[in-house]
Amino acid sequence: MATRLPHKDVCIVGLGWTGSILAHELTDEGLEVIAIERGPWRDEATDYPPNYVQDELRYRIRHELFLRPDQNTFTFRNKMNQTALPIRSWGAFMPPNGVGGGGVHWNAETWRFLPSDFVLKTHLTERYGANFLPDDMTIQDWGITWDDIEPHYDQFEYLCGTCGTAGNLNGTLHQGGNPFEGPRSRPYPNPAQKQGYGHTLWAKAASELGYKPFPQPSGNMSQAYVNPLGVRMGPCTYCGFCEWFGCGNYSKASPQTTILPTLIRKSNFAARDNCEVKRINLDSSGKRATSVTFVDTSGNEWEQTADLFILAAYSIFNVQMLMHSKIGTPYDPVANTGVIGRNFTHQCMSSVDAFFDNKKFNFNPFVASGAIGMCIDEFNGDNFDHGPLGFVGGGYLGQVQTGGRPIQTTSVPKGTPRWGAEWKKTVAQYYLSNLKGGSIHGSMYSYRDVYLDLDPTYKDRFGRPMLRITIDFHENELKAAAFMTKKYAEIVKAMGAEKVEPKPRKGPYNVTEYQTTHLNGGAIMGTDPKTSAVNRYLQSWDVPNLFVQGASAFPQNAGYNPTGTLCALAFWSAKAIREQYLKNPGPLVHA
Amino acid sequence: MNIHRRELLATAAWFLAGTIIARANTISGRLPWHPDAGHPPTKVRPGPWKYFTLDEANAVEAIADRIIPPDPETPGGRDAGCGVFVDRQLAGPYGRSAGHYHGAPFQKGTKSQGPQSKTTPAELYRKALAGLDEYCRQKYGGKTFAKLSTADQDAVLHGMDSEHIKFESADAKIFFDQILKDIQQGFFADPIYGGNRDMVAWKMIGFPGARYNYLDWIDRHNQRFPLPPVGIAGSIRWTPQG
């Protein structure tokens, strides 16, 4: 029997980026807020101090900071007629765990999506006609526009101290920035980070080919910064251990370095760590959330009641929670009904590796930050004419090498033996003169047969059906990957590489090959409860006192990293709660 | 098995308070401060094998020296400590696939569904190394793998890699891929784990190791970084040897 805890105004499930943002905003409103986090409390200097965090084996290869699959994993298959099997160790993506969530170990690549990304279906249909899109593609508009979201991108960038060069300031284009970005109301709060030799050389070659390269927007500090909450960050030291690692130097934007130090001091905020919420409980009408049931590390069950609930777990866990709580109608791909699990997407990443003459090129790849790099946006979203190409979508192209950690960056050209004297010699020859950061950040649009539901066979540690992932690449994404990889290879050739190895993403989707941890969709936002799980404010259509944060709301993925957008959405949702919902608790949109 | 200090404290509080409420730890008012919350790593010490039998260790060290053969500049896998690395890894959480999902049923899937084997790395090594020596004894007049000429050793390893050689006890190809990965990881990992002894692999490639600050170097394009590598436990020049 669960032990009931004292009532709170707000209960937040998950204390990562969106949970921290919502907790900050709602405590400012004077509400009593409790956040319940599945993993441990983590802090910068104690959990990943700079004297031993530079450990590739422990953090990258053995996945120290991530959730353990034996606590919670998924089953996976490519096609609906296959038997899904459990993901026994992580590969294609790395679910986060603990306070700070993915904000602890991300690269801090802090992108905005394009204005057209938010009205994608309308935009593409108007430009190319409805027949241009594949029949089974299920892309949708988000229910918001650029003008809705821009102020909140700005809010998140100033919270994080994002470093970058503005390309479009209130409609005026500025050299050195991304000319394709939507108009921004303010410049970035900090100047762009410095770039290494490989990044710089790539940008020069791109520029000579007529592209407009710009520094990747980075949440690794180019200088000391005090954010609007009064929290201070230090300059990044380019140590090369950022992605997969925590930053003990307080140089990477994370909930720990931007929000938690002030949040924890508020008397109306409390957090519980190592407590896993099992379900959200509803009243007898099924229209109102009354409490959550959670389990501590001893297996004791607790019940936390509240008036307002914020689901702020990692995207796919949001969907899992909704399914186990029986909130919303599960998606059925055959009947094409229901919404929970619908429009699940990931990413379609490609890369180009390059090997240079080591007598002329020394890249010092180990000198890098997580979000260092130079990028171009000519082939993202609908920045180029897709008409003659026969596909939609795209991605940014960038030289974004984040370090020279030797287990993963000791590459050898194709044709080199995998072991032995020749392998050893070639590794030594190319370590300082190969570039592995050739990244093509391809979008993945949504399809009728890519979705989440419950597995008929495998059970989780509580004896409940595991969440089942059905995902494969479609021809549209693979065509886009081939096209962009070719464009990228031209830039690397122009840099003077000896050997260029294009690696366009190929099907089938393989769960062992790391792409990104950008899982999206499954509880998407929209304007129609028949095709979306939450409204434009991320409020559940079915249970109005529940708001579902995060990338689970993305109707499809874009050709960018998602954190900037999902955190902007969190601020947008928080604003609606503060200004509309609290005055009159109930549905903010009437369908 | 490390016990979280916080768990100990929470348990102590539970006994003191004598009420179950104290067990559900609430964090409020100030940032919790738990020194060493990230568990500083423990340095692997030389000494007896922790997982391998002597025969197994001989085979693994011989394999390490074929995957990474010694040359005049850089020691091979054996002297770099790759065998010690693998031994200590197999004796620890990695050897038993700790944290991975082990639930039944185990079914064969497609390549894209990833490994579905019930066998842990430690079990795979035990079975496959027995199979390897048995294969070699039969084929090479009673000699174990470690006793073969380097040319014969290479031939056996190539046979495993290309699936021309099969063992009764385990899948030789899966084992080859596993040991190849483990030996190479041990070569390039921080020396605290037993491989990459004296940072020989890092010196070979020019990786300066677990350094913390390259602010002076981000702008110095196309120049060779001049300092020798350091590991998590420091530089070999700082610590007396022996």
GROMACS .gro file of C-alpha atoms in nm, chain A residues 3-5 34 40-41 43 45-48 50-52 54-59 61-62 64 68-71 73 76-78 82-89 194-197 200 235-241 249-250 260-261 264-266 269-274 294 296-298 300 302 360-364 366-368 372 404-407 410 418-421 423-424 427-428 431-432 457-459 466 508-512, chain B residues 4 6-7 20-41 66-71 73-76 85 89 94 98-117 153-155 157-158 161 173 176-177 180 182 184-190 192-193 202 204-215 217-225 231-233:
model
  206
    3THR     CA    1   0.214   0.586   0.176
    4ARG     CA    2   0.049   0.917   0.098
    5LEU     CA    3   0.264   1.230   0.124
   34ILE     CA    4   0.777   1.892  -0.570
   40PRO     CA    5   2.041   1.030  -0.840
   41TRP     CA    6   2.111   1.392  -0.749
   43ASP     CA    7   2.625   1.817  -0.920
   45ALA     CA    8   3.221   1.951  -0.889
   46THR     CA    9   3.126   1.649  -0.679
   47ASP     CA   10   3.003   1.408  -0.946
   48TYR     CA   11   3.236   1.483  -1.235
   50PRO     CA   12   3.799   1.780  -1.361
   51ASN     CA   13   4.063   1.558  -1.197
   52TYR     CA   14   3.907   1.232  -1.314
   54GLN     CA   15   3.846   1.275  -1.858
   55ASP     CA   16   3.788   0.901  -1.874
   56GLU     CA   17   3.669   0.777  -2.210
   57LEU     CA   18   3.634   0.415  -2.104
   58ARG     CA   19   3.418   0.486  -1.803
   59TYR     CA   20   3.188   0.756  -1.936
   61ILE     CA   21   3.232   0.326  -2.355
   62ARG     CA   22   3.072   0.196  -2.033
   64GLU     CA   23   2.846   0.566  -1.661
   68ARG     CA   24   2.086   0.111  -1.706
   69PRO     CA   25   1.883  -0.105  -1.943
   70ASP     CA   26   1.811  -0.349  -1.657
   71GLN     CA   27   1.615  -0.070  -1.490
   73THR     CA   28   1.462  -0.065  -2.164
   76PHE     CA   29   1.269  -0.278  -3.095
   77ARG     CA   30   1.191  -0.390  -3.449
   78ASN     CA   31   1.210  -0.233  -3.794
   82GLN     CA   32   0.864  -0.855  -3.714
   83THR     CA   33   0.900  -0.971  -3.354
   84ALA     CA   34   1.042  -0.691  -3.142
   85LEU     CA   35   1.337  -0.787  -2.921
   86PRO     CA   36   1.470  -0.607  -2.614
   87ILE     CA   37   1.747  -0.350  -2.644
   88ARG     CA   38   1.986  -0.525  -2.403
   89SER     CA   39   2.256  -0.257  -2.408
  194LYS     CA   40   3.691   2.989  -3.076
  195GLN     CA   41   3.743   2.720  -3.337
  196GLY     CA   42   4.014   2.463  -3.389
  197TYR     CA   43   4.215   2.411  -3.704
  200THR     CA   44   3.833   2.663  -3.941
  235PRO     CA   45   3.491   2.986  -1.955
  236CYS     CA   46   3.520   2.652  -2.132
  237THR     CA   47   3.875   2.516  -2.143
  238TYR     CA   48   3.830   2.306  -2.460
  239CYS     CA   49   3.926   1.992  -2.267
  240GLY     CA   50   3.766   1.763  -2.528
  241PHE     CA   51   3.558   1.562  -2.278
  249ASN     CA   52   3.426   2.324  -1.463
  250TYR     CA   53   3.079   2.488  -1.464
  260LEU     CA   54   1.921   2.447  -0.973
  261PRO     CA   55   2.143   2.664  -0.749
  264ILE     CA   56   1.689   2.471  -0.449
  265ARG     CA   57   1.704   2.779  -0.225
  266LYS     CA   58   1.336   2.857  -0.274
  269PHE     CA   59   1.056   2.386  -0.387
  270ALA     CA   60   1.165   2.035  -0.295
  271ALA     CA   61   1.302   1.741  -0.493
  272ARG     CA   62   1.317   1.367  -0.438
  273ASP     CA   63   1.585   1.171  -0.614
  274ASN     CA   64   1.614   0.795  -0.677
  294PHE     CA   65   0.633   0.629  -0.713
  296ASP     CA   66   1.197   0.447  -0.386
  297THR     CA   67   1.519   0.243  -0.400
  298SER     CA   68   1.393   0.012  -0.125
  300ASN     CA   69   0.849   0.120  -0.099
  302TRP     CA   70   0.454   0.641  -0.217
  360LYS     CA   71   5.098   1.912  -4.376
  361PHE     CA   72   4.801   1.887  -4.143
  362ASN     CA   73   4.795   1.864  -3.764
  363PHE     CA   74   4.445   1.913  -3.627
  364ASN     CA   75   4.510   1.855  -3.256
  366PHE     CA   76   4.177   1.674  -2.862
  367VAL     CA   77   4.146   2.055  -2.833
  368ALA     CA   78   3.769   2.094  -2.859
  372ILE     CA   79   3.246   2.363  -3.111
  404GLY     CA   80   4.024   1.336  -2.984
  405ARG     CA   81   3.931   1.069  -2.731
  406PRO     CA   82   4.147   0.789  -2.865
  407ILE     CA   83   3.925   0.481  -2.829
  410THR     CA   84   4.177   0.637  -3.389
  418ARG     CA   85   4.146  -0.404  -3.857
  419TRP     CA   86   4.447  -0.523  -3.651
  420GLY     CA   87   4.816  -0.608  -3.670
  421ALA     CA   88   5.127  -0.413  -3.758
  423TRP     CA   89   4.674  -0.120  -3.847
  424LYS     CA   90   4.900   0.004  -3.568
  427VAL     CA   91   4.655   0.461  -3.653
  428ALA     CA   92   4.973   0.642  -3.553
  431TYR     CA   93   4.546   1.029  -3.540
  432LEU     CA   94   4.641   1.396  -3.564
  457THR     CA   95   0.597  -1.044  -2.461
  458TYR     CA   96   0.863  -0.857  -2.267
  459LYS     CA   97   0.795  -0.705  -1.926
  466MET     CA   98   0.772  -0.291  -2.207
  508PRO     CA   99   1.757  -0.057  -4.207
  509TYR     CA  100   1.758   0.149  -3.887
  510ASN     CA  101   2.011  -0.030  -3.667
  511VAL     CA  102   1.967  -0.010  -3.291
  512THR     CA  103   2.338  -0.071  -3.225
  595HIS     CA  104   2.656   0.550  -0.208
  597ARG     CA  105   2.407   0.919   0.064
  598GLU     CA  106   2.237   0.583   0.086
  611ILE     CA  107   0.929   0.536   0.731
  612ILE     CA  108   0.884   0.899   0.620
  613ALA     CA  109   1.255   0.961   0.676
  614ARG     CA  110   1.340   0.699   0.412
  615ALA     CA  111   1.196   0.901   0.123
  616ASN     CA  112   1.478   1.149   0.095
  617THR     CA  113   1.372   1.507   0.024
  618ILE     CA  114   1.620   1.763  -0.105
  619SER     CA  115   1.540   2.124  -0.028
  620GLY     CA  116   1.686   2.449   0.102
  621ARG     CA  117   2.041   2.403  -0.024
  622LEU     CA  118   2.240   2.207  -0.276
  623PRO     CA  119   2.338   1.869  -0.139
  624TRP     CA  120   2.715   1.838  -0.110
  625HIS     CA  121   2.854   1.488  -0.119
  626PRO     CA  122   3.230   1.483  -0.167
  627ASP     CA  123   3.342   1.210  -0.407
  628ALA     CA  124   2.983   1.152  -0.513
  629GLY     CA  125   3.122   1.057  -0.854
  630HIS     CA  126   3.333   0.775  -0.706
  631PRO     CA  127   3.697   0.840  -0.795
  632PRO     CA  128   3.831   0.547  -0.995
  657ARG     CA  129   4.926  -1.011  -3.258
  658ILE     CA  130   4.647  -0.752  -3.257
  659ILE     CA  131   4.900  -0.489  -3.151
  660PRO     CA  132   5.244  -0.627  -3.241
  661PRO     CA  133   5.550  -0.471  -3.078
  662ASP     CA  134   5.766  -0.246  -3.295
  664GLU     CA  135   5.895   0.262  -3.113
  665THR     CA  136   5.598   0.121  -2.925
  666PRO     CA  137   5.552  -0.195  -2.721
  667GLY     CA  138   5.294  -0.451  -2.826
  676PHE     CA  139   4.321  -0.469  -1.876
  680GLN     CA  140   3.747  -0.579  -1.689
  685TYR     CA  141   3.175  -0.552  -1.759
  689ALA     CA  142   2.612  -0.558  -1.530
  690GLY     CA  143   2.332  -0.315  -1.600
  691HIS     CA  144   2.239  -0.474  -1.930
  692TYR     CA  145   1.895  -0.622  -1.975
  693HIS     CA  146   1.900  -0.998  -1.910
  694GLY     CA  147   1.531  -1.081  -1.928
  695ALA     CA  148   1.394  -1.385  -2.113
  696PRO     CA  149   1.300  -1.499  -2.369
  697PHE     CA  150   1.628  -1.494  -2.561
  698GLN     CA  151   1.547  -1.508  -2.931
  699LYS     CA  152   1.759  -1.469  -3.238
  700GLY     CA  153   1.683  -1.143  -3.410
  701THR     CA  154   1.791  -0.945  -3.712
  702LYS     CA  155   2.132  -0.780  -3.726
  703SER     CA  156   1.972  -0.441  -3.666
  704GLN     CA  157   1.819  -0.564  -3.337
  705GLY     CA  158   2.160  -0.601  -3.175
  706PRO     CA  159   2.311  -0.872  -2.955
  707GLN     CA  160   2.056  -1.105  -2.798
  708SER     CA  161   2.296  -1.353  -2.641
  744GLN     CA  162   4.897  -1.733  -3.455
  745ASP     CA  163   4.811  -1.480  -3.723
  746ALA     CA  164   4.672  -1.756  -3.942
  748LEU     CA  165   4.324  -1.526  -3.582
  749HIS     CA  166   4.254  -1.455  -3.949
  752ASP     CA  167   3.790  -1.332  -3.815
  764LYS     CA  168   3.388  -1.494  -3.488
  767PHE     CA  169   3.729  -1.255  -3.215
  768ASP     CA  170   3.529  -0.934  -3.256
  771LEU     CA  171   3.969  -0.728  -3.079
  773ASP     CA  172   3.862  -0.517  -2.577
  775GLN     CA  173   4.222  -0.208  -2.860
  776GLN     CA  174   4.012  -0.032  -2.594
  777GLY     CA  175   4.261  -0.137  -2.328
  778PHE     CA  176   4.545   0.001  -2.540
  779PHE     CA  177   4.384   0.345  -2.568
  780ALA     CA  178   4.204   0.373  -2.232
  781ASP     CA  179   4.352   0.558  -1.938
  783ILE     CA  180   4.459   0.334  -1.449
  784TYR     CA  181   4.271   0.040  -1.603
  793TRP     CA  182   4.899   0.794  -2.628
  795MET     CA  183   5.239   0.669  -3.018
  796ILE     CA  184   4.951   0.877  -3.158
  797GLY     CA  185   5.022   1.214  -2.995
  798PHE     CA  186   4.724   1.231  -2.757
  799PRO     CA  187   4.818   1.443  -2.453
  800GLY     CA  188   4.579   1.253  -2.225
  801ALA     CA  189   4.356   1.367  -1.942
  802ARG     CA  190   4.442   1.732  -1.964
  803TYR     CA  191   4.205   1.994  -1.841
  804ASN     CA  192   4.286   2.321  -2.010
  805TYR     CA  193   4.372   2.395  -2.373
  806LEU     CA  194   4.270   2.762  -2.368
  808TRP     CA  195   4.600   2.608  -2.768
  809ILE     CA  196   4.262   2.658  -2.934
  810ASP     CA  197   4.407   2.937  -3.150
  811ARG     CA  198   4.739   2.770  -3.233
  812HIS     CA  199   4.642   2.603  -3.554
  813ASN     CA  200   4.851   2.335  -3.721
  814GLN     CA  201   5.116   2.330  -3.447
  815ARG     CA  202   5.223   2.016  -3.270
  816PHE     CA  203   5.122   2.014  -2.901
  822GLY     CA  204   4.671   1.022  -1.716
  823ILE     CA  205   4.404   1.050  -1.450
  824ALA     CA  206   4.658   0.932  -1.194
   0.00000   0.00000   0.00000
